[in-house]
Short mmCIF file of C-alpha atoms in Angstrom, two decimals:
data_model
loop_
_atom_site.label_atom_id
_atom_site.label_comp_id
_atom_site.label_asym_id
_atom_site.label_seq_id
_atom_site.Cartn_x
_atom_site.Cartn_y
_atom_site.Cartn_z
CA UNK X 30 71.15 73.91 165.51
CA UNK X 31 67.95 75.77 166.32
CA UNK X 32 67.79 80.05 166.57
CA UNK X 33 64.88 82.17 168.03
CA UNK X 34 62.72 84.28 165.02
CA UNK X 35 59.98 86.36 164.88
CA UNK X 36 57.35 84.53 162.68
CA UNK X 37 54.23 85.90 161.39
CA UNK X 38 51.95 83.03 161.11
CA UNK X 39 48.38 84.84 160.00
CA UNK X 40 48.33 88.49 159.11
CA UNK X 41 45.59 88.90 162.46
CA UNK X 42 47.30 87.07 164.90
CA UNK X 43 50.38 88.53 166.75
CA UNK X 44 53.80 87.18 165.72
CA UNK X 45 55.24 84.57 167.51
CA UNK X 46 58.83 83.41 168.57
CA UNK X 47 59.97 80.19 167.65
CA UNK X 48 62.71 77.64 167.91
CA UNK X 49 63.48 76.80 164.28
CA UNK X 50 66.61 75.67 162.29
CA UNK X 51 69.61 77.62 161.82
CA UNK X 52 69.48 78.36 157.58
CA UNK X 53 72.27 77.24 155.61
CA UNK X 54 73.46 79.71 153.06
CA UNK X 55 72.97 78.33 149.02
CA UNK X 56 75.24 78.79 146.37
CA UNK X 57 75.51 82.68 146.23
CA UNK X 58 74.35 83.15 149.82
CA UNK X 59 75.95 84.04 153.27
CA UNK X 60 74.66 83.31 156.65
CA UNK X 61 74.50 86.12 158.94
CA UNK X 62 74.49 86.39 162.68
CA UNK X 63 72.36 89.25 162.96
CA UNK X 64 73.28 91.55 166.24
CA UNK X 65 70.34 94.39 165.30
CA UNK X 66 67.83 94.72 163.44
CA UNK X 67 65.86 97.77 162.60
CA UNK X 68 61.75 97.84 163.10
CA UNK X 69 60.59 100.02 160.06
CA UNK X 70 56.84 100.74 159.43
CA UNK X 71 56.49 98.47 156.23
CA UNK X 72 57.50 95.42 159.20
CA UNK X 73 53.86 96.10 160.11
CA UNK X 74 52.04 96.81 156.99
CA UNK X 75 53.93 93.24 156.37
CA UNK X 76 52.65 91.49 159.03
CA UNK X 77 49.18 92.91 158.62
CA UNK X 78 48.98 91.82 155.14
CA UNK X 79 47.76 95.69 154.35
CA UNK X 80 49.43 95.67 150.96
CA UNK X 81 47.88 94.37 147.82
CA UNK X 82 50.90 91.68 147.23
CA UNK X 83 51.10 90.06 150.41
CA UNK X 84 53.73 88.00 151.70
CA UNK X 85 53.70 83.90 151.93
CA UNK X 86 52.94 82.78 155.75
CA UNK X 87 54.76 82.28 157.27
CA UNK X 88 57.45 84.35 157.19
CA UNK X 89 59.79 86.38 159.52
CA UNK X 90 59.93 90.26 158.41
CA UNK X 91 62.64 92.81 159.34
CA UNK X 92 64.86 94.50 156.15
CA UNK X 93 67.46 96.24 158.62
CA UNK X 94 69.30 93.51 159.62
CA UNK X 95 73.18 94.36 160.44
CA UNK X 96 75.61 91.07 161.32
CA UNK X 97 78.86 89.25 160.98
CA UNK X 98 79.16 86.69 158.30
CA UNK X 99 79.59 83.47 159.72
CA UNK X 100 79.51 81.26 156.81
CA UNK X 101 79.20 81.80 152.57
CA UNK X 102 78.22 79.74 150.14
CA UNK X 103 80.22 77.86 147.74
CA UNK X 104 79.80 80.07 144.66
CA UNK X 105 81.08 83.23 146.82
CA UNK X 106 83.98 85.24 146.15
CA UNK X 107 83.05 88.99 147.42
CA UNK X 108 82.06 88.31 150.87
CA UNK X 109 84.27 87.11 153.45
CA UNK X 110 83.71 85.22 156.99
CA UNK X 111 83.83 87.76 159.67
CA UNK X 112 82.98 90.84 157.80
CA UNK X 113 79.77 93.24 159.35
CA UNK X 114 77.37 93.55 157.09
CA UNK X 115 73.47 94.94 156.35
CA UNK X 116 71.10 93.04 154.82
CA UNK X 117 68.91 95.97 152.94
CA UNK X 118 65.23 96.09 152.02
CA UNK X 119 66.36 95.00 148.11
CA UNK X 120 67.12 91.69 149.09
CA UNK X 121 68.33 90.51 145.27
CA UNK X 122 67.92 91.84 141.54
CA UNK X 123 68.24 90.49 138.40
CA UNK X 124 71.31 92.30 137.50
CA UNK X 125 70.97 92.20 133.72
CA UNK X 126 67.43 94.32 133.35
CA UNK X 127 67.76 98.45 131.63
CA UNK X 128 66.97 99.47 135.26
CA UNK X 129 69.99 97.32 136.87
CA UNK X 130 72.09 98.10 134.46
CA UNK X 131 71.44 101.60 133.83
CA UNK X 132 72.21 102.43 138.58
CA UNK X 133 68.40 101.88 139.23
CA UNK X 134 68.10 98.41 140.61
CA UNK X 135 65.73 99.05 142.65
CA UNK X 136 63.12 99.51 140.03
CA UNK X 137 63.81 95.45 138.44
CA UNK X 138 61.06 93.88 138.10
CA UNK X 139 62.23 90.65 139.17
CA UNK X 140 63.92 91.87 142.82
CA UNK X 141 63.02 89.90 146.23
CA UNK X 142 62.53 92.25 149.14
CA UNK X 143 63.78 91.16 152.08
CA UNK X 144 61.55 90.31 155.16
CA UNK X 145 58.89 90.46 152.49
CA UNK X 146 59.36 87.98 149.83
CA UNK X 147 62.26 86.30 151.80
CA UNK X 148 62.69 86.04 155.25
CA UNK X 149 64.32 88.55 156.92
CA UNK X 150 66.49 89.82 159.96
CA UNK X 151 64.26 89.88 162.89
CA UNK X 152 65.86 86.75 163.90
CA UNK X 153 69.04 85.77 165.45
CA UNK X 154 70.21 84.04 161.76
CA UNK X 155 69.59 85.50 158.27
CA UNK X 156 70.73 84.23 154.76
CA UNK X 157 71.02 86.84 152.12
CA UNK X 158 72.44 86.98 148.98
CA UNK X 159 76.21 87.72 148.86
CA UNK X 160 75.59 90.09 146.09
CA UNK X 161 73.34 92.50 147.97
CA UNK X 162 74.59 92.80 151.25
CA UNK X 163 76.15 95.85 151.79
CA UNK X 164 79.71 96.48 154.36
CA UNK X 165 79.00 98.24 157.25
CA UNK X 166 82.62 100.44 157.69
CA UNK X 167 84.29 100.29 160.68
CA UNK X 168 83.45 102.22 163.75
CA UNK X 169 79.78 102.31 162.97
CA UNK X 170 77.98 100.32 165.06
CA UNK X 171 75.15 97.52 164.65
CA UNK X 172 72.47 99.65 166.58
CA UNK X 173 73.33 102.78 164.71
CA UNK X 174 73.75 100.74 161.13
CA UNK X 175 70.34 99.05 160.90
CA UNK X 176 67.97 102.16 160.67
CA UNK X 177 70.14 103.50 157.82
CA UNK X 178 70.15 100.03 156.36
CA UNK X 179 65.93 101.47 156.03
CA UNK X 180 65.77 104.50 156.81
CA UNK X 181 68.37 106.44 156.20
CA UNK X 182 68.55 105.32 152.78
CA UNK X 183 65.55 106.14 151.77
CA UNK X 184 65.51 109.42 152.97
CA UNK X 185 68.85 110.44 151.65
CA UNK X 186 67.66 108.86 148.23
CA UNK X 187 64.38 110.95 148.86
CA UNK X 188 66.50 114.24 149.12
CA UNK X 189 68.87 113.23 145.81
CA UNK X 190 65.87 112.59 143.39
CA UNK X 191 64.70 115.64 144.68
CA UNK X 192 67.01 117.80 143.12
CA UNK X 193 67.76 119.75 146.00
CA UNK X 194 70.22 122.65 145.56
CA UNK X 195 72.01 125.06 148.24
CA UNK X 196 70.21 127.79 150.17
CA UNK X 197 67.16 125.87 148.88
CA UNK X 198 64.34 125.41 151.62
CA UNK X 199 63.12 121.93 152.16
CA UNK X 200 60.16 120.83 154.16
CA UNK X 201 60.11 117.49 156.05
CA UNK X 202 56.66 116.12 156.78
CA UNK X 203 56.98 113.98 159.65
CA UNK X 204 59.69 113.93 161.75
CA UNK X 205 60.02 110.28 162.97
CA UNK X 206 62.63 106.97 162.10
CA UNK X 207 63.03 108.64 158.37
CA UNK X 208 62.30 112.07 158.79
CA UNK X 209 64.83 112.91 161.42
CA UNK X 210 67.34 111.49 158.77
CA UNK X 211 65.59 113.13 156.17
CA UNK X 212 66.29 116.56 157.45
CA UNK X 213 69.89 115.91 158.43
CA UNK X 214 70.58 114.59 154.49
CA UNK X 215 69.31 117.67 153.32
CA UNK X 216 70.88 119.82 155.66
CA UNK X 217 74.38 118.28 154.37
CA UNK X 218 72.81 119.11 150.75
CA UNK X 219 73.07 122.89 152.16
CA UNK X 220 69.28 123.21 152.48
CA UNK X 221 67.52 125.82 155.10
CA UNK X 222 65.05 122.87 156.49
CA UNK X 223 61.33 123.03 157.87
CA UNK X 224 60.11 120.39 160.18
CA UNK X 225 56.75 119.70 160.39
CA UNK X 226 54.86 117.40 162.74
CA UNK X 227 52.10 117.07 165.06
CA UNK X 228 54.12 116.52 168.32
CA UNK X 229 56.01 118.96 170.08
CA UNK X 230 58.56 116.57 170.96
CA UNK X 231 59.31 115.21 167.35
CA UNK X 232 59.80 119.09 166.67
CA UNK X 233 62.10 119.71 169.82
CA UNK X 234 64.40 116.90 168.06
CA UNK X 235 64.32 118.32 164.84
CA UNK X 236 65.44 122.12 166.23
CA UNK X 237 68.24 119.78 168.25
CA UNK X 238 69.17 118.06 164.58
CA UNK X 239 69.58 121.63 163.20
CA UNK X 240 66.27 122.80 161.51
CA UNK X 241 65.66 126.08 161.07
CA UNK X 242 62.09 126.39 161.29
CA UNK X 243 59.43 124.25 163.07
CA UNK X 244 55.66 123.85 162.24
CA UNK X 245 52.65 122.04 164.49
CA UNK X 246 50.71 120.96 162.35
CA UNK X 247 48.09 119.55 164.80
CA UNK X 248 47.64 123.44 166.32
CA UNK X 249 48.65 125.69 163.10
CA UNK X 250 48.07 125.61 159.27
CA UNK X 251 51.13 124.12 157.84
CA UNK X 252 50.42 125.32 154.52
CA UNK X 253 50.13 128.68 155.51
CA UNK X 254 52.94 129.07 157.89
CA UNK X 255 55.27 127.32 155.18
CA UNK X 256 53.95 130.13 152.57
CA UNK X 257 54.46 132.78 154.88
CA UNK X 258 58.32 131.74 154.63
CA UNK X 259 58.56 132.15 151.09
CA UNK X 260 56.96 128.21 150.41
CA UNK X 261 58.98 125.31 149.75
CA UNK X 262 61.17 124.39 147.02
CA UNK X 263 60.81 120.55 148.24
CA UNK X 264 58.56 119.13 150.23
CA UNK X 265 59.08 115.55 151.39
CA UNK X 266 56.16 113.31 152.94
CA UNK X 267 57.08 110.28 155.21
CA UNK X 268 53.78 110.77 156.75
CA UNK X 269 51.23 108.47 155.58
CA UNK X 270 48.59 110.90 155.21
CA UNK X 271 46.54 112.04 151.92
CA UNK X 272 46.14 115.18 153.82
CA UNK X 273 49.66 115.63 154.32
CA UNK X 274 50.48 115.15 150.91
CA UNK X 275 48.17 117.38 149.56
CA UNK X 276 49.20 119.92 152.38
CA UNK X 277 52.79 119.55 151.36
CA UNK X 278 51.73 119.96 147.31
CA UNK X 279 49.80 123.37 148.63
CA UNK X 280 53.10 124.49 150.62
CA UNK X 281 55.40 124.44 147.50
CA UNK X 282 56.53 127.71 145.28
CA UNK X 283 56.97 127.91 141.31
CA UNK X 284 59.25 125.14 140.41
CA UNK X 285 58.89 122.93 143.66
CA UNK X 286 59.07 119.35 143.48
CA UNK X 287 56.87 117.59 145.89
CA UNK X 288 58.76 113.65 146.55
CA UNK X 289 56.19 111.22 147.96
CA UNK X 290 58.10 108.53 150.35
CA UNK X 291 55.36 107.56 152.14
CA UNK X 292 52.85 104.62 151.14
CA UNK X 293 49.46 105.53 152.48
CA UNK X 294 46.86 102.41 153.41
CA UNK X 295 44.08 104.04 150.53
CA UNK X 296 46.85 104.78 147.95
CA UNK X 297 45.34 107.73 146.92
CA UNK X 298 45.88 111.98 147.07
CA UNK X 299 44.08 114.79 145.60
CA UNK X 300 46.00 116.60 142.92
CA UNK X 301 45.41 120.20 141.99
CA UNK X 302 45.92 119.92 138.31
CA UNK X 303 45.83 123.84 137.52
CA UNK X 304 48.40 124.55 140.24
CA UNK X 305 50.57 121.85 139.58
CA UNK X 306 50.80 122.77 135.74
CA UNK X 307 51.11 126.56 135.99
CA UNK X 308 52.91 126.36 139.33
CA UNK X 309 55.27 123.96 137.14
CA UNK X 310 54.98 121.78 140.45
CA UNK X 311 57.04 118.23 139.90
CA UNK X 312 55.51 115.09 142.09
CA UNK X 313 58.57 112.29 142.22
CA UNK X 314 57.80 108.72 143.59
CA UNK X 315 61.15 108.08 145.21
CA UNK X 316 61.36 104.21 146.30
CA UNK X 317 64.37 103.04 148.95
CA UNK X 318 68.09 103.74 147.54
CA UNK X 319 70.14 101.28 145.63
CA UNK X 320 73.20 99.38 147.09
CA UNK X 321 75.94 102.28 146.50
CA UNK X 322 73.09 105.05 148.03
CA UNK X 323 73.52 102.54 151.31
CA UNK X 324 77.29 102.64 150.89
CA UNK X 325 77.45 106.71 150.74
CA UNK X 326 74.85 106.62 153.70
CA UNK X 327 77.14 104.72 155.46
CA UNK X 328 80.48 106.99 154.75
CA UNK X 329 78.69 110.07 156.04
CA UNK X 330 77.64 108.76 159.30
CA UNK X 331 80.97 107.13 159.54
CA UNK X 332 82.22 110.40 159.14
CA UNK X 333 79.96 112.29 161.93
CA UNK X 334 78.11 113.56 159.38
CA UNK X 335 74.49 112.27 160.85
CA UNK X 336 73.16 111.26 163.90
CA UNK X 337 70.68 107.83 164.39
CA UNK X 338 68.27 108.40 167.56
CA UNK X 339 66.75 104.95 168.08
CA UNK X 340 65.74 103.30 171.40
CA UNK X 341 66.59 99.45 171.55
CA UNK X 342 64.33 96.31 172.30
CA UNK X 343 64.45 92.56 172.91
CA UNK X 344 63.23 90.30 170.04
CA UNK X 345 60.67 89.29 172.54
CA UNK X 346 58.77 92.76 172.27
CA UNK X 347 58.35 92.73 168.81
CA UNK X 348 54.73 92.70 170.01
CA UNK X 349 54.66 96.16 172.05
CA UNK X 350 56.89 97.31 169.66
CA UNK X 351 54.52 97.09 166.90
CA UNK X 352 51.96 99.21 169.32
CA UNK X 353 54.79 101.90 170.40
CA UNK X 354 55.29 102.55 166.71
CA UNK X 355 51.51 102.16 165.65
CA UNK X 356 50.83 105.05 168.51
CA UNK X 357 53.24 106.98 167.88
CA UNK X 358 55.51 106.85 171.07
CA UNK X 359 58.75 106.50 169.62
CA UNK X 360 61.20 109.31 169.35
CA UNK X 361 62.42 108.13 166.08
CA UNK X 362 63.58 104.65 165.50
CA UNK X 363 63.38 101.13 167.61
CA UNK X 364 66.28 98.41 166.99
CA UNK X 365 66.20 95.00 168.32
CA UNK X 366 69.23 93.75 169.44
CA UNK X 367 70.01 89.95 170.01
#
């Protein structure tokens, strides 16, 4: 039996939708029936080829895949036919590594991204291995699971590396598919947060999310507005901007801890060395959350703690979808739903 995917065939051509076999799972994989799945930013740097590793062509992205099992493989005994699941970014580990082992698998060396180095869940079928799919609890749906499968935990991993205490103030550079997330995580971590953007409507969502200050930074200084507060004890960039990460380094107070999310195209920022040492300023890489993060970021929404705006889209726009998100015209996050 055949199923419709989204295939990227050359890294300048658009993708295209094909007809192609149904996988069957291996061993110690399952075969999904994927009923959304989340467009996140690194789908297009993906497709693109913009990275330095680049994928093999073709391939079919997408690491926010949510489904029900409809077949496992013959060495698996955790998964079940019929159980909802996500298929996450960390598509497999090696298990045995000092990072695995020691709760940070998603620093192994030897891991396989999904819709990167295997295909992923912008398709109507996806195998993954047993091992790293992750439940999705009841009474959380599909369209609401898939951009935490992405974004939500990275964000709320963002926000625990950061250290971030009560009545601490946190600043959220770009309030999009992660940062509206972003800012609701560390508003549960009893943070007083400040959204900044360059669109008034991005901002408008993050007062409606809770935020308790707002800053343009298209038609104000964000630096100087965020100062004028009392500065930042974190700052977290999902913008993929040097600017904005050396705007949100300049916006921090003694002790702040500046948590770089975002991957920009020329991989490089300005650092103010003198600040950041006698400021006794912290910069933390923090890459996408491990398997339990995604199981905590599921509780809390199961439990009305958080709130997913997305907008949903046939597998057949994956084109214009790419655009929407390229300029900018989404209100936060765009699922596809099959």
């Amino acid at each position: 039996m055949n199923m419709r995917a989204a295939v990227v065939t050359a890294f300048d051509k658009p993708l295209e939708i094909r007809d192609i076999p149904i996988p069957e799972p291996e061993a110690h994989q399952v075969l999904v029936r994927i009923e959304a799945s989340g467009l996140c930013h690194t789908d297009i740097h993906a497709a693109h080829g913009d990275w330095p590793v680049k994928p093999a062509l073709p391939f079919t992205p997408g690491h926010e895949g949510v489904g029900v099992i409809e077949k496992v493989g013959s060495a698996v005994t955790v998964r079940t036919v019929g159980e909802r699941v996500a298929i996450p970014w960390l598509g497999y580990a090696c298990g045995t590594c000092e990072y695995c082992v020691s709760g940070r698998e998603t620093l192994c060396a030897s891991q396989l991204n999904t819709g990167y180095a295997v295909n992923g869940g912008h398709a109507e079928y996806a195998v993954a291995h047993a091992d790293y799919v992750v439940p999705v609890p009841d009474g959380v749906s599909p369209a609401e699971a898939a951009p935490l499968t992405c974004a939500g935990v990275t964000t709320y991993k963002a926000v625990k590396v950061s250290g971030l205490r009560p009545t601490e103030r946190a600043a959220v550079f770009g309030i999009g598919g992660l940062g509206h997330l972003a800012q609701q995580y560390a508003q549960i971590f009893g943070a007083e947060t400040i959204a900044v953007d360059i669109t008034d409507d991005k901002l408008r969502l993050a007062e409606q999310l809770g935020a308790a200050h707002t800053v343009n930074a298209a038609t104000g200084d964000p630096v100087a507005e965020i100062k004028a507060l009392g500065g930042a004890d974190v700052a977290i960039v999902l913008a993929a901007s040097p600017r904005v990460l050396e705007q949100a380094h300049a916006c921090l107070r003694r002790g702040g801890r500046l948590v770089l999310v975002s991957l920009p195209k020329d991989n490089a920022m300005s650092l103010p060395v003198f600040e950041t040492v006698l400021g006794g300023i912290s910069v933390i890489g923090s890459i996408v959350g491990t398997r339990a993060d995604l199981a905590e970021v599921f509780r809390l929404h199961a439990a009305g703690r958080t709130e997913v705006i997305y907008e949903t889209r046939k597998l057949d726009e994956i084109n214009s979808s790419f655009a929407e998100v390229l300029d900018s015209t989404v209100p936060a996050r765009l699922v596809f739903e099959m």
